[in-house]
Short mmCIF file of C-alpha atoms in Angstrom, two decimals:
data_model
loop_
_atom_site.label_atom_id
_atom_site.label_comp_id
_atom_site.label_asym_id
_atom_site.label_seq_id
_atom_site.Cartn_x
_atom_site.Cartn_y
_atom_site.Cartn_z
CA MET A 1 -52.13 -67.78 -0.04
CA LYS A 2 -52.26 -64.00 0.31
CA LYS A 3 -49.27 -64.11 2.67
CA ARG A 4 -47.28 -66.03 0.06
CA VAL A 5 -48.15 -63.50 -2.64
CA ILE A 6 -47.19 -60.58 -0.39
CA LEU A 7 -43.93 -62.29 0.55
CA LEU A 8 -43.20 -62.93 -3.11
CA LEU A 9 -43.87 -59.29 -4.02
CA VAL A 10 -41.58 -58.09 -1.21
CA LEU A 11 -38.78 -60.37 -2.39
CA CYS A 12 -39.20 -59.17 -5.99
CA LEU A 13 -39.04 -55.56 -4.84
CA MET A 14 -35.88 -56.19 -2.84
CA ILE A 15 -34.23 -57.91 -5.81
CA SER A 16 -35.20 -55.02 -8.10
CA LEU A 17 -33.75 -52.47 -5.70
CA LEU A 18 -30.54 -54.43 -5.40
CA ALA A 19 -30.27 -54.69 -9.18
CA LEU A 20 -30.92 -50.97 -9.57
CA GLY A 21 -28.22 -50.18 -7.04
CA CYS A 22 -25.76 -52.37 -8.91
CA THR A 23 -26.32 -50.54 -12.20
CA GLN A 24 -25.83 -47.04 -10.89
CA THR A 25 -22.02 -47.15 -10.97
CA PRO A 26 -19.61 -48.56 -13.57
CA ALA A 27 -17.27 -49.80 -10.83
CA GLY A 28 -15.29 -52.93 -11.56
CA PRO A 29 -15.55 -56.24 -9.79
CA ASN A 30 -12.82 -55.46 -7.26
CA ASP A 31 -13.88 -52.01 -6.10
CA GLY A 32 -14.40 -53.29 -2.55
CA GLY A 33 -17.68 -51.44 -2.23
CA GLN A 34 -15.96 -48.23 -1.18
CA THR A 35 -17.84 -44.98 -1.49
CA PRO A 36 -15.62 -42.12 -2.63
CA GLY A 37 -15.78 -38.66 -1.16
CA LYS A 38 -15.62 -35.58 -3.37
CA LEU A 39 -15.34 -36.39 -7.07
CA PRO A 40 -12.20 -35.23 -8.90
CA LYS A 41 -12.51 -32.51 -11.50
CA TYR A 42 -8.88 -32.71 -12.60
CA VAL A 43 -7.36 -36.14 -13.24
CA PHE A 44 -3.70 -36.91 -13.96
CA LEU A 45 -2.77 -40.44 -15.02
CA PHE A 46 0.98 -41.06 -15.22
CA ILE A 47 2.12 -44.31 -16.86
CA GLY A 48 5.74 -45.37 -16.67
CA ASP A 49 6.00 -47.70 -19.64
CA GLY A 50 7.98 -50.73 -18.50
CA MET A 51 8.04 -49.44 -14.91
CA SER A 52 7.35 -51.87 -12.10
CA TYR A 53 8.69 -52.28 -8.58
CA PRO A 54 12.33 -52.97 -9.61
CA GLN A 55 12.66 -49.77 -11.68
CA ILE A 56 11.11 -47.71 -8.88
CA GLN A 57 13.13 -49.25 -6.06
CA VAL A 58 16.48 -49.16 -7.84
CA THR A 59 15.94 -45.46 -8.63
CA ASN A 60 14.97 -44.76 -5.04
CA TYR A 61 18.02 -46.55 -3.63
CA TYR A 62 20.29 -44.91 -6.19
CA LEU A 63 19.11 -41.50 -4.97
CA THR A 64 19.65 -42.64 -1.40
CA ILE A 65 23.28 -43.45 -2.17
CA GLN A 66 23.77 -40.18 -4.03
CA ASN A 67 22.20 -38.17 -1.23
CA ASN A 68 24.43 -39.83 1.35
CA GLY A 69 27.67 -39.04 -0.47
CA ASN A 70 28.05 -42.64 -1.67
CA LYS A 71 28.64 -43.71 1.91
CA TYR A 72 27.47 -47.08 3.14
CA PRO A 73 25.44 -48.35 4.93
CA ALA A 74 23.28 -45.65 3.33
CA LEU A 75 20.25 -47.96 3.31
CA LEU A 76 19.96 -47.35 7.05
CA GLU A 77 19.10 -43.75 6.15
CA SER A 78 16.95 -44.63 3.15
CA LYS A 79 13.74 -42.72 2.54
CA ASN A 80 11.21 -42.27 -0.23
CA ASN A 81 13.13 -40.09 -2.66
CA LEU A 82 10.55 -40.18 -5.47
CA SER A 83 7.61 -37.84 -5.02
CA PHE A 84 4.94 -40.42 -5.78
CA MET A 85 6.35 -42.86 -3.22
CA ASP A 86 4.90 -40.59 -0.54
CA PHE A 87 1.37 -40.73 -1.96
CA PRO A 88 -1.03 -41.87 0.79
CA VAL A 89 -2.60 -44.70 -1.25
CA VAL A 90 -0.65 -47.54 -2.83
CA GLY A 91 -2.02 -50.54 -4.70
CA SER A 92 -0.82 -53.24 -7.07
CA ALA A 93 -2.19 -54.17 -10.48
CA GLN A 94 -1.88 -57.46 -12.33
CA THR A 95 -0.94 -56.95 -15.97
CA TYR A 96 -1.71 -60.11 -17.99
CA ASP A 97 -3.57 -59.75 -21.29
CA SER A 98 -5.57 -62.14 -23.49
CA SER A 99 -2.37 -63.46 -25.07
CA SER A 100 0.17 -63.73 -22.30
CA PHE A 101 1.19 -63.31 -18.69
CA ALA A 102 4.08 -61.24 -20.09
CA PRO A 103 1.94 -58.69 -21.95
CA ASP A 104 2.36 -56.02 -24.58
CA SER A 105 2.08 -52.22 -24.16
CA SER A 106 -0.93 -51.79 -26.42
CA SER A 107 -3.03 -54.42 -24.65
CA THR A 108 -2.10 -53.29 -21.15
CA ALA A 109 -2.76 -49.65 -22.03
CA THR A 110 -6.10 -50.79 -23.49
CA SER A 111 -6.92 -52.40 -20.13
CA ILE A 112 -6.09 -49.21 -18.24
CA ALA A 113 -7.88 -46.95 -20.71
CA THR A 114 -11.05 -49.02 -21.25
CA GLY A 115 -11.32 -51.78 -18.64
CA ASN A 116 -11.09 -54.50 -21.30
CA LYS A 117 -8.59 -57.29 -21.95
CA THR A 118 -7.41 -57.94 -25.49
CA TYR A 119 -4.61 -59.62 -27.42
CA SER A 120 -1.10 -58.24 -27.44
CA GLY A 121 -0.62 -55.78 -30.29
CA ARG A 122 -4.20 -54.49 -30.34
CA LEU A 123 -5.42 -51.03 -29.44
CA ASN A 124 -8.95 -50.91 -28.02
CA VAL A 125 -10.14 -53.72 -30.30
CA GLY A 126 -11.51 -56.95 -28.84
CA ILE A 127 -10.23 -60.46 -29.35
CA ASP A 128 -12.88 -60.97 -32.04
CA GLY A 129 -11.15 -58.28 -34.10
CA PHE A 130 -14.33 -56.21 -34.39
CA ALA A 131 -15.49 -54.86 -31.03
CA LYS A 132 -14.14 -51.38 -30.35
CA PHE A 133 -13.80 -50.05 -26.82
CA GLU A 134 -14.45 -46.46 -25.77
CA THR A 135 -11.66 -45.00 -23.64
CA ILE A 136 -11.87 -43.06 -20.40
CA ALA A 137 -10.54 -40.01 -22.25
CA GLU A 138 -13.22 -40.28 -24.94
CA LYS A 139 -15.94 -40.71 -22.31
CA LEU A 140 -14.78 -37.68 -20.35
CA LYS A 141 -14.65 -35.60 -23.52
CA GLU A 142 -18.09 -36.66 -24.75
CA GLN A 143 -20.02 -36.97 -21.48
CA LYS A 144 -18.35 -34.33 -19.30
CA ASP A 145 -16.84 -31.94 -21.85
CA TYR A 146 -13.48 -32.25 -20.10
CA LYS A 147 -10.43 -30.95 -21.87
CA ILE A 148 -8.08 -33.83 -22.70
CA GLY A 149 -4.28 -33.88 -22.82
CA ILE A 150 -1.98 -36.68 -23.99
CA VAL A 151 1.75 -36.29 -23.26
CA THR A 152 4.54 -38.77 -23.98
CA SER A 153 8.31 -38.94 -24.31
CA VAL A 154 7.93 -41.19 -27.36
CA ASN A 155 5.89 -40.78 -30.57
CA VAL A 156 2.47 -39.21 -30.05
CA ASN A 157 0.95 -42.06 -32.08
CA HIS A 158 2.79 -44.86 -30.26
CA ALA A 159 1.00 -47.67 -28.39
CA THR A 160 0.40 -46.17 -24.95
CA PRO A 161 -0.77 -42.70 -26.01
CA GLY A 162 -2.73 -44.31 -28.85
CA ALA A 163 -4.64 -46.44 -26.36
CA PHE A 164 -6.50 -43.35 -25.16
CA TYR A 165 -7.86 -42.27 -28.56
CA ALA A 166 -7.30 -44.98 -31.21
CA HIS A 167 -8.97 -48.27 -32.15
CA GLN A 168 -6.78 -50.47 -34.34
CA ILE A 169 -6.30 -54.21 -34.68
CA SER A 170 -2.53 -53.60 -34.87
CA ARG A 171 -0.45 -51.12 -32.92
CA SER A 172 1.82 -50.95 -35.98
CA GLU A 173 -0.80 -49.04 -37.97
CA TYR A 174 0.92 -45.78 -37.05
CA HIS A 175 -0.60 -43.71 -39.81
CA LYS A 176 -4.14 -44.86 -39.01
CA ILE A 177 -3.51 -44.25 -35.31
CA GLY A 178 -2.29 -40.77 -36.17
CA LYS A 179 -5.47 -40.09 -38.15
CA GLU A 180 -7.52 -41.08 -35.12
CA LEU A 181 -5.45 -38.68 -33.03
CA VAL A 182 -6.44 -35.86 -35.38
CA GLU A 183 -10.08 -36.99 -35.38
CA SER A 184 -10.25 -37.28 -31.57
CA GLY A 185 -10.67 -33.55 -31.06
CA PHE A 186 -8.57 -33.78 -27.89
CA ASP A 187 -7.10 -30.49 -26.78
CA TYR A 188 -3.38 -30.99 -26.11
CA PHE A 189 -0.89 -33.47 -27.51
CA ALA A 190 2.83 -33.27 -26.78
CA GLY A 191 5.87 -35.46 -27.25
CA GLY A 192 7.81 -37.10 -30.05
CA ALA A 193 6.93 -36.78 -33.71
CA PHE A 194 4.29 -38.73 -35.60
CA ARG A 195 5.62 -42.08 -36.69
CA SER A 196 4.73 -42.79 -40.34
CA PRO A 197 3.36 -39.26 -40.87
CA GLN A 198 2.52 -40.11 -44.50
CA ASN A 199 0.50 -43.05 -45.74
CA ALA A 200 1.94 -45.77 -47.98
CA ALA A 201 1.10 -43.76 -51.07
CA GLY A 202 2.77 -40.68 -49.64
CA LYS A 203 -0.35 -38.61 -50.33
CA GLU A 204 -1.73 -38.08 -46.84
CA ASP A 205 0.35 -36.10 -44.35
CA LEU A 206 -0.74 -36.22 -40.70
CA TYR A 207 0.57 -32.75 -39.96
CA GLU A 208 -1.48 -31.31 -42.82
CA LEU A 209 -4.54 -33.23 -41.67
CA ALA A 210 -4.06 -31.88 -38.15
CA ALA A 211 -3.83 -28.30 -39.37
CA ALA A 212 -6.95 -28.77 -41.49
CA ALA A 213 -8.78 -30.12 -38.42
CA GLY A 214 -8.02 -26.94 -36.48
CA TYR A 215 -4.90 -27.98 -34.62
CA LYS A 216 -2.03 -25.57 -34.15
CA VAL A 217 1.09 -27.67 -34.74
CA VAL A 218 4.33 -26.37 -33.22
CA LYS A 219 7.76 -27.92 -33.51
CA THR A 220 10.07 -25.59 -31.58
CA GLN A 221 10.42 -24.85 -27.89
CA ALA A 222 10.03 -21.14 -28.53
CA GLU A 223 6.67 -21.74 -30.21
CA ALA A 224 5.62 -24.13 -27.46
CA ASP A 225 6.62 -21.69 -24.75
CA ALA A 226 4.53 -18.95 -26.39
CA LEU A 227 1.34 -21.06 -26.50
CA LYS A 228 -1.69 -19.71 -24.66
CA PRO A 229 -5.08 -21.32 -23.94
CA ALA A 230 -6.61 -19.00 -26.55
CA ASP A 231 -4.62 -20.90 -29.21
CA GLY A 232 -7.12 -23.74 -28.89
CA LYS A 233 -6.22 -27.31 -29.83
CA VAL A 234 -2.48 -27.88 -30.18
CA ILE A 235 0.02 -30.58 -31.08
CA VAL A 236 3.48 -29.89 -29.68
CA ILE A 237 6.35 -31.87 -31.21
CA SER A 238 9.68 -31.89 -29.42
CA GLU A 239 12.31 -29.76 -31.11
CA HIS A 240 14.97 -32.31 -30.18
CA LEU A 241 14.10 -35.59 -31.86
CA VAL A 242 16.38 -38.60 -31.95
CA ALA A 243 16.42 -41.52 -34.36
CA GLN A 244 19.13 -43.56 -32.73
CA ASP A 245 17.38 -46.85 -32.12
CA MET A 246 16.53 -49.54 -34.61
CA ASP A 247 12.80 -49.56 -33.91
CA PHE A 248 12.45 -46.49 -31.74
CA VAL A 249 12.65 -43.30 -33.80
CA ASP A 250 11.73 -39.62 -33.64
CA ALA A 251 11.19 -39.56 -29.89
CA MET A 252 12.41 -37.11 -27.27
CA ASP A 253 15.97 -37.40 -26.02
CA TYR A 254 16.76 -39.77 -23.20
CA GLU A 255 17.02 -37.83 -19.95
CA ILE A 256 20.67 -38.83 -19.56
CA ASP A 257 21.39 -37.26 -22.99
CA ARG A 258 19.23 -34.15 -22.60
CA GLU A 259 21.14 -30.91 -23.03
CA GLU A 260 20.79 -27.95 -20.68
CA GLY A 261 17.82 -25.85 -21.75
CA GLU A 262 16.21 -28.68 -23.69
CA TRP A 263 12.64 -29.32 -22.58
CA ALA A 264 12.08 -32.42 -20.48
CA LEU A 265 8.85 -34.37 -19.99
CA ALA A 266 8.07 -32.12 -17.02
CA ASP A 267 8.10 -29.01 -19.23
CA TYR A 268 5.49 -30.47 -21.57
CA VAL A 269 3.32 -31.37 -18.57
CA ALA A 270 3.63 -27.84 -17.16
CA LYS A 271 2.61 -26.38 -20.52
CA GLY A 272 -0.23 -28.87 -20.73
CA ILE A 273 -1.61 -27.78 -17.36
CA GLU A 274 -1.55 -24.19 -18.57
CA MET A 275 -3.37 -25.10 -21.77
CA LEU A 276 -5.98 -27.39 -20.19
CA ASP A 277 -6.80 -25.58 -16.95
CA ASN A 278 -10.48 -24.61 -16.86
CA ASP A 279 -13.39 -24.64 -14.44
CA ASN A 280 -15.13 -27.60 -16.04
CA GLY A 281 -12.28 -30.09 -15.66
CA PHE A 282 -9.54 -31.91 -17.54
CA PHE A 283 -7.88 -35.30 -17.91
CA MET A 284 -4.19 -35.65 -18.72
CA MET A 285 -2.40 -38.91 -19.49
CA VAL A 286 1.39 -38.66 -19.28
CA GLU A 287 3.65 -41.49 -20.44
CA GLY A 288 7.28 -41.96 -19.51
CA GLY A 289 7.73 -44.12 -22.59
CA LYS A 290 11.50 -44.48 -22.67
CA ILE A 291 11.77 -46.33 -19.35
CA ASP A 292 10.57 -49.25 -21.45
CA TRP A 293 13.00 -48.60 -24.29
CA ALA A 294 15.99 -48.39 -21.94
CA CYS A 295 14.99 -51.62 -20.19
CA HIS A 296 14.50 -53.41 -23.51
CA ALA A 297 18.13 -52.51 -24.20
CA ASN A 298 19.15 -53.56 -20.67
CA ASP A 299 20.57 -50.10 -19.91
CA ALA A 300 20.11 -49.62 -16.17
CA ALA A 301 21.57 -46.12 -15.82
CA THR A 302 19.44 -44.76 -18.66
CA ALA A 303 16.32 -46.41 -17.22
CA VAL A 304 16.94 -44.86 -13.80
CA ASN A 305 17.24 -41.43 -15.38
CA GLU A 306 13.95 -41.99 -17.23
CA VAL A 307 12.20 -42.80 -13.95
CA LEU A 308 13.60 -39.55 -12.56
CA ALA A 309 12.24 -37.69 -15.61
CA LEU A 310 8.78 -39.16 -14.95
CA ASP A 311 8.99 -38.19 -11.29
CA ASN A 312 9.86 -34.61 -12.22
CA ALA A 313 6.74 -34.58 -14.41
CA VAL A 314 4.67 -35.85 -11.47
CA LYS A 315 6.00 -32.94 -9.42
CA GLU A 316 4.41 -30.54 -11.90
CA ALA A 317 1.04 -32.20 -11.28
CA LEU A 318 1.65 -31.99 -7.54
CA LYS A 319 2.05 -28.23 -7.83
CA PHE A 320 -1.41 -28.08 -9.37
CA TYR A 321 -2.75 -30.48 -6.75
CA ASN A 322 -1.50 -28.24 -3.96
CA GLU A 323 -3.55 -25.40 -5.45
CA HIS A 324 -6.65 -27.59 -5.95
CA PRO A 325 -6.38 -30.39 -3.37
CA ASP A 326 -10.11 -31.08 -3.14
CA ASP A 327 -10.65 -31.34 -6.89
CA THR A 328 -7.53 -33.14 -8.15
CA LEU A 329 -6.65 -36.83 -8.46
CA ILE A 330 -3.16 -38.01 -9.41
CA ILE A 331 -2.47 -41.65 -10.30
CA VAL A 332 1.01 -43.02 -11.05
CA THR A 333 1.41 -46.55 -12.37
CA GLY A 334 3.12 -48.70 -14.99
CA ASP A 335 1.70 -50.79 -17.80
CA HIS A 336 4.06 -53.76 -17.32
CA GLU A 337 7.65 -54.52 -16.36
CA THR A 338 10.39 -54.64 -18.99
CA GLY A 339 13.72 -56.45 -18.95
CA GLY A 340 13.33 -58.71 -15.94
CA PHE A 341 15.22 -56.07 -13.98
CA THR A 342 16.55 -57.31 -10.66
CA LEU A 343 18.02 -55.63 -7.60
CA GLY A 344 20.64 -58.25 -6.82
CA TYR A 345 23.27 -60.20 -8.76
CA ALA A 346 25.05 -63.48 -8.09
CA GLY A 347 28.46 -61.93 -8.72
CA THR A 348 28.09 -59.40 -5.89
CA ASP A 349 26.36 -61.74 -3.40
CA TYR A 350 24.36 -59.61 -0.96
CA ASP A 351 26.09 -56.37 -1.92
CA THR A 352 25.05 -53.56 -4.24
CA PHE A 353 27.12 -50.64 -5.52
CA LEU A 354 24.50 -48.38 -7.06
CA ASN A 355 26.78 -45.36 -7.07
CA ASN A 356 28.51 -46.99 -10.06
CA LEU A 357 25.51 -45.99 -12.19
CA ALA A 358 26.70 -42.39 -12.00
CA SER A 359 29.80 -43.31 -14.03
CA GLN A 360 27.68 -43.69 -17.19
CA GLN A 361 27.56 -40.44 -19.17
CA ILE A 362 25.35 -41.25 -22.17
CA SER A 363 22.61 -43.67 -23.17
CA TYR A 364 23.22 -46.88 -25.07
CA ALA A 365 21.46 -45.25 -28.05
CA THR A 366 23.79 -42.26 -28.21
CA PHE A 367 26.79 -44.55 -27.80
CA ASN A 368 25.52 -46.54 -30.78
CA SER A 369 24.92 -43.55 -33.01
CA ASP A 370 27.86 -41.36 -32.04
CA TYR A 371 30.54 -43.98 -31.38
CA VAL A 372 29.82 -47.53 -32.51
CA ALA A 373 28.78 -46.52 -36.02
CA LYS A 374 32.11 -44.71 -36.41
CA TYR A 375 34.04 -47.65 -34.98
CA ARG A 376 32.79 -49.84 -37.80
CA GLU A 377 33.25 -47.15 -40.42
CA ASN A 378 36.84 -46.46 -39.37
CA ASN A 379 37.75 -49.99 -38.26
CA THR A 380 38.72 -48.57 -34.88
CA ASP A 381 41.21 -50.59 -32.82
CA LEU A 382 40.27 -52.15 -29.48
CA ALA A 383 42.54 -49.88 -27.42
CA THR A 384 40.75 -46.75 -28.66
CA VAL A 385 37.36 -48.33 -27.97
CA LEU A 386 38.39 -49.27 -24.43
CA ALA A 387 39.54 -45.71 -23.79
CA ASP A 388 36.06 -44.47 -24.77
CA VAL A 389 34.44 -47.12 -22.59
CA LYS A 390 36.45 -45.90 -19.59
CA GLU A 391 35.53 -42.27 -20.23
CA LEU A 392 31.82 -42.84 -20.93
CA PHE A 393 31.00 -45.78 -18.65
CA GLY A 394 33.81 -45.86 -16.07
CA LEU A 395 34.86 -49.42 -16.93
CA GLU A 396 38.62 -49.83 -17.23
CA VAL A 397 41.17 -52.54 -17.89
CA PRO A 398 43.53 -53.01 -14.90
CA ALA A 399 47.30 -53.28 -15.22
CA ASN A 400 47.03 -56.88 -14.01
CA PHE A 401 43.97 -59.07 -13.84
CA GLY A 402 43.08 -60.42 -10.45
CA MET A 403 40.26 -60.39 -7.98
CA ALA A 404 38.48 -57.07 -8.43
CA LYS A 405 37.72 -55.14 -5.27
CA ASP A 406 34.09 -54.93 -4.21
CA GLY A 407 32.45 -52.05 -6.03
CA SER A 408 35.40 -51.57 -8.36
CA LEU A 409 34.83 -50.62 -11.99
CA GLU A 410 37.99 -52.46 -13.05
CA LEU A 411 37.23 -55.29 -15.44
CA THR A 412 37.91 -58.85 -14.40
CA GLU A 413 39.56 -61.13 -16.94
CA TYR A 414 36.17 -62.78 -17.55
CA GLU A 415 34.49 -59.41 -18.17
CA TYR A 416 37.33 -58.28 -20.39
CA ASN A 417 36.96 -61.39 -22.54
CA LEU A 418 33.21 -60.78 -22.82
CA LEU A 419 33.94 -57.25 -24.02
CA VAL A 420 36.52 -58.39 -26.56
CA ALA A 421 34.14 -60.99 -28.00
CA ALA A 422 31.37 -58.40 -28.26
CA TYR A 423 33.75 -55.91 -29.90
CA GLU A 424 34.68 -58.49 -32.52
CA GLN A 425 31.03 -59.36 -33.15
CA THR A 426 30.09 -55.68 -33.53
CA MET A 427 33.02 -54.88 -35.82
CA GLN A 428 32.32 -57.86 -38.07
CA PHE A 429 28.54 -58.00 -38.11
CA GLY A 430 26.83 -55.47 -35.83
CA PRO A 431 23.39 -56.52 -34.57
CA ASP A 432 22.35 -57.98 -37.93
CA MET A 433 24.03 -61.33 -37.43
CA ASN A 434 22.79 -62.13 -33.91
CA SER A 435 21.00 -65.03 -35.52
CA ASN A 436 22.07 -68.21 -33.75
CA ASP A 437 20.73 -69.14 -30.35
CA GLU A 438 23.87 -68.15 -28.45
CA GLN A 439 24.14 -64.73 -30.09
CA GLU A 440 20.40 -64.13 -29.68
CA LEU A 441 20.50 -64.88 -25.95
CA LYS A 442 23.57 -62.70 -25.46
CA TYR A 443 22.66 -59.65 -27.51
CA ASP A 444 19.10 -59.98 -28.86
CA LYS A 445 18.77 -57.31 -31.61
CA TYR A 446 21.15 -54.86 -29.95
CA GLU A 447 24.72 -53.90 -30.70
CA PRO A 448 26.84 -56.62 -29.08
CA LEU A 449 29.45 -54.16 -27.83
CA THR A 450 26.95 -51.71 -26.35
CA VAL A 451 24.72 -54.19 -24.58
CA THR A 452 27.74 -56.01 -23.16
CA ILE A 453 29.02 -52.75 -21.68
CA THR A 454 25.67 -51.98 -20.03
CA HIS A 455 25.40 -55.56 -18.76
CA ILE A 456 28.83 -55.41 -17.15
CA LEU A 457 28.12 -52.03 -15.56
CA ALA A 458 24.76 -53.21 -14.23
CA ASN A 459 26.35 -56.31 -12.75
CA LYS A 460 29.07 -54.25 -11.09
CA CYS A 461 26.25 -52.30 -9.44
CA GLY A 462 24.67 -55.51 -8.15
CA LEU A 463 21.88 -55.37 -10.75
CA ASN A 464 20.84 -57.77 -13.47
CA PHE A 465 18.46 -58.24 -16.41
CA SER A 466 16.88 -61.58 -17.31
CA SER A 467 15.11 -60.55 -20.52
CA TYR A 468 15.12 -58.16 -23.46
CA VAL A 469 11.32 -58.05 -23.47
CA HIS A 470 8.42 -57.69 -21.04
CA THR A 471 7.77 -59.79 -17.95
CA GLY A 472 4.65 -60.60 -15.95
CA LEU A 473 5.33 -58.67 -12.76
CA PRO A 474 2.48 -56.63 -11.29
CA THR A 475 2.86 -52.87 -11.33
CA ALA A 476 2.53 -50.42 -8.46
CA VAL A 477 -0.34 -47.93 -8.38
CA PHE A 478 0.18 -44.73 -6.38
CA ALA A 479 -2.67 -42.27 -5.82
CA ILE A 480 -3.31 -38.97 -4.07
CA GLY A 481 -6.27 -36.61 -4.01
CA ALA A 482 -10.01 -36.81 -4.50
CA GLY A 483 -11.17 -40.43 -4.57
CA SER A 484 -7.66 -41.83 -4.20
CA GLU A 485 -8.84 -44.28 -1.52
CA LEU A 486 -10.33 -46.48 -4.26
CA PHE A 487 -6.86 -47.37 -5.54
CA ASP A 488 -5.80 -49.27 -2.42
CA GLY A 489 -5.43 -53.04 -2.66
CA TYR A 490 -4.43 -55.73 -5.13
CA TYR A 491 -6.48 -55.82 -8.31
CA ASP A 492 -6.44 -56.19 -12.07
CA ASN A 493 -5.20 -53.38 -14.31
CA THR A 494 -8.68 -53.13 -15.84
CA ASP A 495 -9.91 -51.93 -12.45
CA ILE A 496 -7.89 -48.74 -12.87
CA PHE A 497 -10.36 -47.78 -15.60
CA PHE A 498 -13.40 -48.76 -13.54
CA LYS A 499 -12.19 -46.75 -10.57
CA MET A 500 -11.57 -43.67 -12.72
CA ALA A 501 -14.98 -44.10 -14.36
CA GLU A 502 -16.70 -44.39 -10.99
CA LEU A 503 -14.97 -41.33 -9.63
CA THR A 504 -15.75 -39.17 -12.66
CA ASN A 505 -19.27 -40.59 -12.99
CA VAL A 506 -19.05 -41.63 -16.63
CA LYS A 507 -20.74 -44.67 -18.16
#
């Protein structure tokens, strides 16, 4: 009898010890039991909104072609041209949310920021509509007194940046999200302007609330350049805002449209490092938000340039990493894929002609605002439009239709007819009458002329889009630095949070 009691006590003790060991770390279910080395004091999380394997690989191969003087077979000399592709640890993250296998930005960012799934359209609020999730940024601020930076190429109160400080049942509550930004007490915000800066009554201005809460709000590059850590909490709004898109307003310029001397995403990251650097530690989330917007519009050349802009921002973090290699962790990932982007097209068989992307001079958005709007206003003739298309996108009408040469930017008769039909639709209706099934599938909510041009150019490169919205592809996760070994493998996007929490020892 005594032996049984002793054996029972031993078993209970073993179970208790096991349970205690399991509660000491907030690691997720797929952490693989790895024990990290030195914990990171400085954490960079880069999120390419809409960026999955296709966006990364097309950009890499495009640079390969450019670096080889457009000579084929350049792929035989291909290398990793993007800085984060050489990170020593690479994983993959599944992106589904509680609503769909083709998820939304707010729900996927919620998963990354908090380790929780929720419905599309929600920011850090559970499927019951009441539970609110604490983010990794909030935990690091409260438990570790880290300085926190949030940088984005889109609005500072948009879905992905909002997922690190806001808790709203709808991502469209821009004013409420902006108020939570002000109330967060985070140290550095930078990017596009507040969306809906005033409430419905027009009596509550977010910029005034921010100033009252102790934030220094700057809206010019000169002011931003002059900022010093002694200035305290700051909100930096890009001096060069664009309102070219139907739903996407007051964001930074697309990289392809950025003028010389105009700050890029990388400049705001560099300034953020200067403002946040301290001995205690910091966390910086950086979003390349307009990769998503370009892919929604099926604009391959603009999307590639946005990936390059994100990579240049990563390079700024790498400079800091090289100075603090034992204390710094850099993670680069995406929240979901946008556009059903594909490297390969039936019309080019097994061939690609990625050098054709270089013929595009401006984004679809700038073409809409600076050209298409004037076409409708002035009832511009087709010949004038086609001349602009040749100059800005490289597509030209041949003297005689025939079989186009491989890699040629001359329009086939089929492509020409597509362009004429889109021109007529744009001149008569614009995007407002894309209401029947055929028009919706062809153009979605975009200008028929513009999206047809970018489709034709993409196809002539050997690329294609299958959607105007998000898809369910997994996203890549690249990591370097302290604790980066945890990010190896194939896991859920919620595990990105759990791995960051484990490494920074927050609960």
